[in-house]
Coordinates of C-alpha atoms in Angstrom, one line a residue:
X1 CA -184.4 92.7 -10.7
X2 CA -185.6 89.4 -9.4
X3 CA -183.6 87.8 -6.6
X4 CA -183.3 84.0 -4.8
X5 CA -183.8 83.6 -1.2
X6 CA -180.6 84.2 -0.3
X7 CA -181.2 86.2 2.6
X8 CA -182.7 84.0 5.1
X9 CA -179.1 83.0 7.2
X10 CA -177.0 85.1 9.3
X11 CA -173.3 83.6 8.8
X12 CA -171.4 86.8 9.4
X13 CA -172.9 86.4 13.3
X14 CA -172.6 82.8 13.9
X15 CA -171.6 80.0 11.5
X16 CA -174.2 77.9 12.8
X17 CA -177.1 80.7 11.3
X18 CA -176.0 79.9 7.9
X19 CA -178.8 78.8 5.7
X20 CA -179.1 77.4 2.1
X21 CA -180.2 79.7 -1.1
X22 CA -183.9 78.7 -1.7
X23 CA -184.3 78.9 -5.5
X24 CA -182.4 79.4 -8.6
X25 CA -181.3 75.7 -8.7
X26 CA -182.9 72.5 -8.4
X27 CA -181.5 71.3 -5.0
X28 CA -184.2 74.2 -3.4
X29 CA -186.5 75.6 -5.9
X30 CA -188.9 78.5 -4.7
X31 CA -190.3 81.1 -5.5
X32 CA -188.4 84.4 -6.2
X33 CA -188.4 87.7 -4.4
X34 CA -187.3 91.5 -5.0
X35 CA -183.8 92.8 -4.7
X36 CA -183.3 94.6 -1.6
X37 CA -179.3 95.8 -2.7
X38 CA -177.5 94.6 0.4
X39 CA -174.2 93.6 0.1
X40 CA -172.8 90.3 -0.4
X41 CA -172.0 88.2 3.1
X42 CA -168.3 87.9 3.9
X43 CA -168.6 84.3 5.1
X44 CA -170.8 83.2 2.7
X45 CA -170.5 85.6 -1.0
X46 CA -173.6 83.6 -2.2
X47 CA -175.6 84.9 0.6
X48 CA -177.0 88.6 1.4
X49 CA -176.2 90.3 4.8
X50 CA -179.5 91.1 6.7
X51 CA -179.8 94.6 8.0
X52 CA -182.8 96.7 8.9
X53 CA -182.6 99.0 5.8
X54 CA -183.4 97.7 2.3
X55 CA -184.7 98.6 -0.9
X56 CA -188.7 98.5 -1.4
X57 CA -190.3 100.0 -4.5
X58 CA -192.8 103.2 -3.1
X59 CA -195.6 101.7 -4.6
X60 CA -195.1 98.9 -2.2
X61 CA -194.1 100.9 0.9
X62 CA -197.3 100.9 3.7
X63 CA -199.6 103.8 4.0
X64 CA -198.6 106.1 7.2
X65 CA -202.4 104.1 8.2
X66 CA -201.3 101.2 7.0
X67 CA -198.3 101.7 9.2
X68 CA -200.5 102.7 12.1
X69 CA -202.4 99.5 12.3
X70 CA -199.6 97.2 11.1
X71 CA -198.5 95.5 14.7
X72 CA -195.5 93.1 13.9
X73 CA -192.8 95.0 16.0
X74 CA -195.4 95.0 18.5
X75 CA -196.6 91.2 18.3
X76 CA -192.7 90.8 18.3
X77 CA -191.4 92.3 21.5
X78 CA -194.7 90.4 23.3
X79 CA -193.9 87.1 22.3
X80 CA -190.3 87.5 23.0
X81 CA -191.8 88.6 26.1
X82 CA -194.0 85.8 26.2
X83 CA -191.7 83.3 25.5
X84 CA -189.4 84.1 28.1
X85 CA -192.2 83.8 31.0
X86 CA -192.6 80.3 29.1
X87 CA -189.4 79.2 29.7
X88 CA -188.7 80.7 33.1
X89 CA -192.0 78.6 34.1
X90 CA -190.9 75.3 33.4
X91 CA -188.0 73.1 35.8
X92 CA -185.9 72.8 32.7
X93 CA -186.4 74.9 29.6
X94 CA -184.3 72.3 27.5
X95 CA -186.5 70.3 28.3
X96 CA -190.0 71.6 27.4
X97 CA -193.0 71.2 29.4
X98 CA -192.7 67.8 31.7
X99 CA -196.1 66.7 31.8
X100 CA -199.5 67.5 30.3
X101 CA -200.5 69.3 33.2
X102 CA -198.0 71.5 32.8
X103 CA -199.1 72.5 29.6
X104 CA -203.1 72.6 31.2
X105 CA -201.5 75.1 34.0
X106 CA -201.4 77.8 31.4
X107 CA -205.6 77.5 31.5
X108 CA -206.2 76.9 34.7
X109 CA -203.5 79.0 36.5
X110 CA -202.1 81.0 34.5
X111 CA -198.2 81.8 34.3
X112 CA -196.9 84.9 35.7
X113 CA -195.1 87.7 33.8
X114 CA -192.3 89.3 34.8
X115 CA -191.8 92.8 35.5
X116 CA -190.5 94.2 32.4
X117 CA -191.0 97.5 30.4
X118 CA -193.6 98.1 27.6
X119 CA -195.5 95.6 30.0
X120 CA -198.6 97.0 27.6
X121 CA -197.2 95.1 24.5
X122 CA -198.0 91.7 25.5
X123 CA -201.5 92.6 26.1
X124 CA -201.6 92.8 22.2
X125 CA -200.5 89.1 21.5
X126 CA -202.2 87.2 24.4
X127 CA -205.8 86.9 25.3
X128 CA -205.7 88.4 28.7
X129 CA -203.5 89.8 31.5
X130 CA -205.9 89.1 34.7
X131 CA -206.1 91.9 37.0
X132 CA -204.4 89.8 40.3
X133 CA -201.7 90.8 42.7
X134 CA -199.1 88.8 40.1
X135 CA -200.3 89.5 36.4
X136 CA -200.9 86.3 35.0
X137 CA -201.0 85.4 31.4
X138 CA -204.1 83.0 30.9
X139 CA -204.8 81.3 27.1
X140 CA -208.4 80.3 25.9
X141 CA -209.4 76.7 26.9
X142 CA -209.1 74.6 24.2
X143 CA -211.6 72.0 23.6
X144 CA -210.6 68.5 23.9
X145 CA -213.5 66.3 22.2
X146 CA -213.1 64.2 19.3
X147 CA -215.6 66.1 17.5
X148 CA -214.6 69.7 17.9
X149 CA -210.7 68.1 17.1
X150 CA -212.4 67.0 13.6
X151 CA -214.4 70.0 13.2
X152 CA -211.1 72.5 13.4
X153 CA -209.2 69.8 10.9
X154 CA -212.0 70.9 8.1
X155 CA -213.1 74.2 9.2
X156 CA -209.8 75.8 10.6
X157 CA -207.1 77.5 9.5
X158 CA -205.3 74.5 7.4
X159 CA -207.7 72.4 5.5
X160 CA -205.3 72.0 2.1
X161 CA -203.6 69.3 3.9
X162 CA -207.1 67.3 3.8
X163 CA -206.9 64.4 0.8
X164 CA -209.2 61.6 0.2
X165 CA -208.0 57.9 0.6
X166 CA -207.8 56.5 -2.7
X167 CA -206.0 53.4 -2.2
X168 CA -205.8 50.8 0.2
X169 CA -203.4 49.7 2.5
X170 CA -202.2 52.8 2.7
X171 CA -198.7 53.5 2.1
X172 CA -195.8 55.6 2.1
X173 CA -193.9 56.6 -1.4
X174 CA -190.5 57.1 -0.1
X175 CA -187.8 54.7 -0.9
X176 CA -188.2 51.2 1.9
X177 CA -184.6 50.5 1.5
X178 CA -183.5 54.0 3.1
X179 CA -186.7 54.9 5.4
X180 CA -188.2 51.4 6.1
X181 CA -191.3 50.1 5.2
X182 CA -194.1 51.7 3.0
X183 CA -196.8 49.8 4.6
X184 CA -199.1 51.8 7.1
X185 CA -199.8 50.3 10.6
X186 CA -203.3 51.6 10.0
X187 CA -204.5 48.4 9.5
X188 CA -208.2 47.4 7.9
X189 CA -209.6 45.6 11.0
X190 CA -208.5 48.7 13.0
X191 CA -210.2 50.7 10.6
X192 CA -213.8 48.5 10.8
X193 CA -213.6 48.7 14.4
X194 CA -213.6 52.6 14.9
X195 CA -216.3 53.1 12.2
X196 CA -218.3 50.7 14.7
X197 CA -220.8 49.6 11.5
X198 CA -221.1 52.7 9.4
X199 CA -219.5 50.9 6.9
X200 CA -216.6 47.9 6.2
X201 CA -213.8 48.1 4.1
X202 CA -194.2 63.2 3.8
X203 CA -191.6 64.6 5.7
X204 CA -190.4 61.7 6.8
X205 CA -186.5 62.3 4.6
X206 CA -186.2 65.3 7.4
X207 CA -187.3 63.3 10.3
X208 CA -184.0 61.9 10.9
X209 CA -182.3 65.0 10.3
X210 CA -184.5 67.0 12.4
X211 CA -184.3 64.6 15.4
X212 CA -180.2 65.1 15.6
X213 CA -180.7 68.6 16.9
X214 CA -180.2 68.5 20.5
X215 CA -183.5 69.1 22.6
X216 CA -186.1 69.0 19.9
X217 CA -187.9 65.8 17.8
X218 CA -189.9 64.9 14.7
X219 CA -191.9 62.2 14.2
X220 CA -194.1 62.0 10.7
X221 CA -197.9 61.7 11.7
X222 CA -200.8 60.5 9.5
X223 CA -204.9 61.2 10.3
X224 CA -207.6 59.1 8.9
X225 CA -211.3 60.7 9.2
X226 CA -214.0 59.2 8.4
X227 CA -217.1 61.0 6.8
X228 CA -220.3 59.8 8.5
X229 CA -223.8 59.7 7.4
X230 CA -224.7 63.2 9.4
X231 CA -221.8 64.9 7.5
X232 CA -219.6 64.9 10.2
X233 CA -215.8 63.7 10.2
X234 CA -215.3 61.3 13.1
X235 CA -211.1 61.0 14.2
X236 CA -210.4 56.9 13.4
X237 CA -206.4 57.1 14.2
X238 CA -203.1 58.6 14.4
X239 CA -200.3 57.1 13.4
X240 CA -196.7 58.5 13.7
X241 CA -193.4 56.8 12.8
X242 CA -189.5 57.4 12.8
X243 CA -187.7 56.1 10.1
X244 CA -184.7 53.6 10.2
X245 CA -181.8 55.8 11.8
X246 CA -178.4 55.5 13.8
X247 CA -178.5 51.9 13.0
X248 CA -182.6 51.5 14.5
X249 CA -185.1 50.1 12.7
X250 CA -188.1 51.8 11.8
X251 CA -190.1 52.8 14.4
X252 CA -194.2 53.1 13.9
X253 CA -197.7 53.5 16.1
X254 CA -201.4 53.6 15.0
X255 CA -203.4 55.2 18.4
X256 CA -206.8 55.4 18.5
X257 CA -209.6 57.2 20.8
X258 CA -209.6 54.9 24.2
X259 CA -211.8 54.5 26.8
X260 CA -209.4 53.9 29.5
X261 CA -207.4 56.0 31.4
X262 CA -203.9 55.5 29.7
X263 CA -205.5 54.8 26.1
X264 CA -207.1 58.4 26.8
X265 CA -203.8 60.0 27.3
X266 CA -202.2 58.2 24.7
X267 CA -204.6 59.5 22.3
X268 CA -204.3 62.7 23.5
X269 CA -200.5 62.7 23.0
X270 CA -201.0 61.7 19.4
X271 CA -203.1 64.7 18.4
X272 CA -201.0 66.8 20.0
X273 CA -198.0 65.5 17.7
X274 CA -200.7 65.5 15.0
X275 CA -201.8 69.4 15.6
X276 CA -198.1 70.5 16.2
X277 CA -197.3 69.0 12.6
X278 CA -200.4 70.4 11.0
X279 CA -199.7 73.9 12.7
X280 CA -196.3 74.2 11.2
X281 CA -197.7 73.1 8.0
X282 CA -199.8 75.3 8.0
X283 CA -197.4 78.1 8.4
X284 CA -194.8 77.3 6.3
X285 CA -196.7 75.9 3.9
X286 CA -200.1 76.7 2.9
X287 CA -199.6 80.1 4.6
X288 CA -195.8 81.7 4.0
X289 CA -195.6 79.6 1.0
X290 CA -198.8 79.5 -0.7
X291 CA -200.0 83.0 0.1
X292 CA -197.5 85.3 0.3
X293 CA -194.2 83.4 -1.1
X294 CA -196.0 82.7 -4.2
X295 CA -197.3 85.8 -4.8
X296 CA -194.3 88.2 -4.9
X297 CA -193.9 87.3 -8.3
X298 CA -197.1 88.3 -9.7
X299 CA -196.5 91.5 -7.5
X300 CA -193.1 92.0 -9.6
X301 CA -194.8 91.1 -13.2
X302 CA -197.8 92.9 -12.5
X303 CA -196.2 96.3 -11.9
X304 CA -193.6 96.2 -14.5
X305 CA -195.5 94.5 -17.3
X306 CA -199.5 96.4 -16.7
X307 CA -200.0 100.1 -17.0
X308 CA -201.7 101.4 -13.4
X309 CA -204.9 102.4 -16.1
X310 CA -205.1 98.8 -17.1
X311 CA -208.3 96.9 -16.1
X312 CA -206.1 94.1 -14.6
X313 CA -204.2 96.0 -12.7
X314 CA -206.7 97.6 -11.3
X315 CA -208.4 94.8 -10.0
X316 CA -205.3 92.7 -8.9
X317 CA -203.6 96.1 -7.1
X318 CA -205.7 95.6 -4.1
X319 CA -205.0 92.4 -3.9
X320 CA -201.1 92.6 -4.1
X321 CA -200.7 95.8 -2.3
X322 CA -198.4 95.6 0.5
X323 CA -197.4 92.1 -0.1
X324 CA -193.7 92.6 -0.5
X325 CA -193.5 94.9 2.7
X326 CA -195.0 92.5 4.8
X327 CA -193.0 89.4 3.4
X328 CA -189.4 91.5 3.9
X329 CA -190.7 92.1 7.6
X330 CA -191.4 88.2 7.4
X331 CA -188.0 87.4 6.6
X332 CA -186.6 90.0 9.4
X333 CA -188.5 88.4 12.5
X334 CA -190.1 85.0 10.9
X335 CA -189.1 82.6 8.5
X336 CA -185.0 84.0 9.1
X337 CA -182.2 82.0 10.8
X338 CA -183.2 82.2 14.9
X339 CA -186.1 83.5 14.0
X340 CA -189.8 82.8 15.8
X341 CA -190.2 79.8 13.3
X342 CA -187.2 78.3 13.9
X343 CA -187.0 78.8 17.7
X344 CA -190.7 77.8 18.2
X345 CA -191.3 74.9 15.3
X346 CA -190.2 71.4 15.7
X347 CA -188.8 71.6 12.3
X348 CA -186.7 73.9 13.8
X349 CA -183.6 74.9 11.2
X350 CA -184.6 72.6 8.7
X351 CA -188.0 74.6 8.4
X352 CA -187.9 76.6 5.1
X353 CA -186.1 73.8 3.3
X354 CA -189.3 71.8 3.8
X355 CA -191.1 74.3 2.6
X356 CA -188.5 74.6 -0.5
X357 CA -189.5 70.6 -0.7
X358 CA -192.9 71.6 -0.9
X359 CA -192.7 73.7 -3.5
X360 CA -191.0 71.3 -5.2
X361 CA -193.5 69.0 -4.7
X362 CA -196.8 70.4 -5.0
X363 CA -195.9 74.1 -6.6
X364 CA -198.1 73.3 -9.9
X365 CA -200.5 76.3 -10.4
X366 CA -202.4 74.4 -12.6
X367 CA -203.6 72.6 -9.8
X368 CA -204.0 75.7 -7.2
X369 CA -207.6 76.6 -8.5
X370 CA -210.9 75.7 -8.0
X371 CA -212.1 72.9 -8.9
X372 CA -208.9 71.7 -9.9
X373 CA -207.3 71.6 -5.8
X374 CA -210.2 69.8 -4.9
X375 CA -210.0 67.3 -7.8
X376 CA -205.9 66.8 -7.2
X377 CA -207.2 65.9 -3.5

């Protein structure tokens, strides 16, 4: 049996942890998952209560060595680990980090860990533990330039989110009378001036929602590249805007790569916005959604429909094996209510109904393939 995602919130323990049914309707379509016979919520009957134990078919249950080398509860008690040296590093943990060079102390410096036990675990998640008098938790150095920042957009870890510009101005297709103007800021003269003679020429509905939670923000962001002549993207501007809210008009900002001192840190504000939005994209999206989500389905059809002789199913079962395991460990630790999504996106609560909205949007699987992804882009 073939169940929604009603499993995600946590009602019994604190109102506040309840979360809508993803799928079965059209308010939140997605994706469907196994059954896992729990019993109905008390609070909430059309939600599942979330306990450790649950049903998984044994076909799908880990080896003992894929057990062995399957490190979730481990990655888990370091970054809880982690994240609480985080916070007890800053002046104000509701407030996040208050300056840039807060967040470039963490390279440089180092934070210290606190004496804890299973001290080992967080070796696991982080790059290094130095060897000083106070263990210190240091992070790779990220780099900075324009060109490396261009390079990761194409060849990282979330290039689907890459489309070509196929009209100009550019604008916005959400309704002007409820989120303000469709026009971009990204203006043509802007445009010319960054490609310096090479050549001339949408989250935004949660934005609002996601700003009311106290001690967090959203802003929707928007990259233009351009491709040069030596096949290299080249970053021409950022722009982010707030749509009209609590009675403010819209609010929106094109920056682009300065020279000066204060046009240098405003750029480099931007693409941090920009990366923050692209990593949770990432994750919810073209990662949870689009790999794993997606494919619980086809795990389902594949072993109740196809004989374990059948040619097909002998060349999907690699493929598919272990998939369910690892997405009802997801939903213990990850993508649930308080999980590490929710507590370390922006997007905060509202997180998996974006991705339910991008399923709605963009879940065609005639357009998923090659060449037809690249085409639709």
């Amino acid at each position: 049996m073939i169940m929604c995602y009603n499993d995600l919130g946590d009602p019994d323990g604190k109102p506040e942890l309840g979360r809508p049914v993803l799928g079965g309707g059209k308010i939140y379509p997605y994706p469907r998952r196994c059954r896992t016979g729990r019993p109905r919520s008390k609070t909430d009957p059309q939600t599942e209560t979330r306990s450790v134990s649950f049903y998984m078919p044994r076909d799908e249950e880990f080896s003992e060595v894929k057990q062995a080398l399957f490190i979730t509860k481990t990655a888990d008690s370091g970054l809880h680990a982690l994240i609480h040296s985080l916070q007890t590093s800053l002046i104000d943990s509701n407030l996040g980090f208050p300056s840039f060079f807060d967040i470039d102390d963490l390279y440089d410096q180092g934070i210290a860990i606190p004496k804890r036990k299973n001290q080992g675990l967080l070796q696991r998640v982080v790059k290094a533990v130095s060897d000083a008098k106070d263990d210190l938790v240091k992070f790779d150095t990220p780099v900075m330039f324009d060109k490396e920042f261009s390079s990761q957009t194409l060849a990282g870890v979330n290039s689907y989110s890459i489309k070509l510009v196929k009209e100009w101005p550019l604008k916005s297709s959400l309704d002007p009378d409820v989120y303000g103007p469709a026009e971009s800021a990204i203006t043509k003269e802007l445009v010319e001036q960054e490609m310096k003679g090479f050549m001339t020429l949408d989250e935004l509905p949660y934005v609002s929602k996601v700003r009311q939670i106290e001690g967090t923000t959203l802003c929707g962001s928007r990259e233009l590249f351009f491709l040069t002549p030596d096949c290299t993207l080249k970053p021409i501007a950022i722009e982010l805007t707030r749509p009209q809210m609590d009675e403010k008009p819209q609010w929106k900002q094109v920056f682009t790569p300065g020279l000066e001192a204060t046009g240098c840190w405003l750029w480099r504000f931007a693409k941090a916005q920009f990366l923050a939005h692209d990593s949770g994209y990432h994750e919810l999206v073209s990662h949870w959604l689009r790999t794993h989500c997606a494919t619980e389905p086809y795990v389902i059809a594949t072993n109740r429909q196809l004989s374990a002789i059948h040619p097909i199913y002998k060349l999907l079962h690699p493929h598919l094996r272990y998939t369910m395991e690892i997405n009802a460990l997801a939903k213990q630790t990850l993508i649930s209510a308080d999980g590490i999504i929710e507590t370390s996106f922006s997007t905060r609560s509202y997180s998996m109904e974006l991705s339910s909205i991008a399923y709605d949007q963009q879940g065609r699987f005639d357009k998923k393939g090659l060449p037809a992804d690249l085409i639709n882009r």
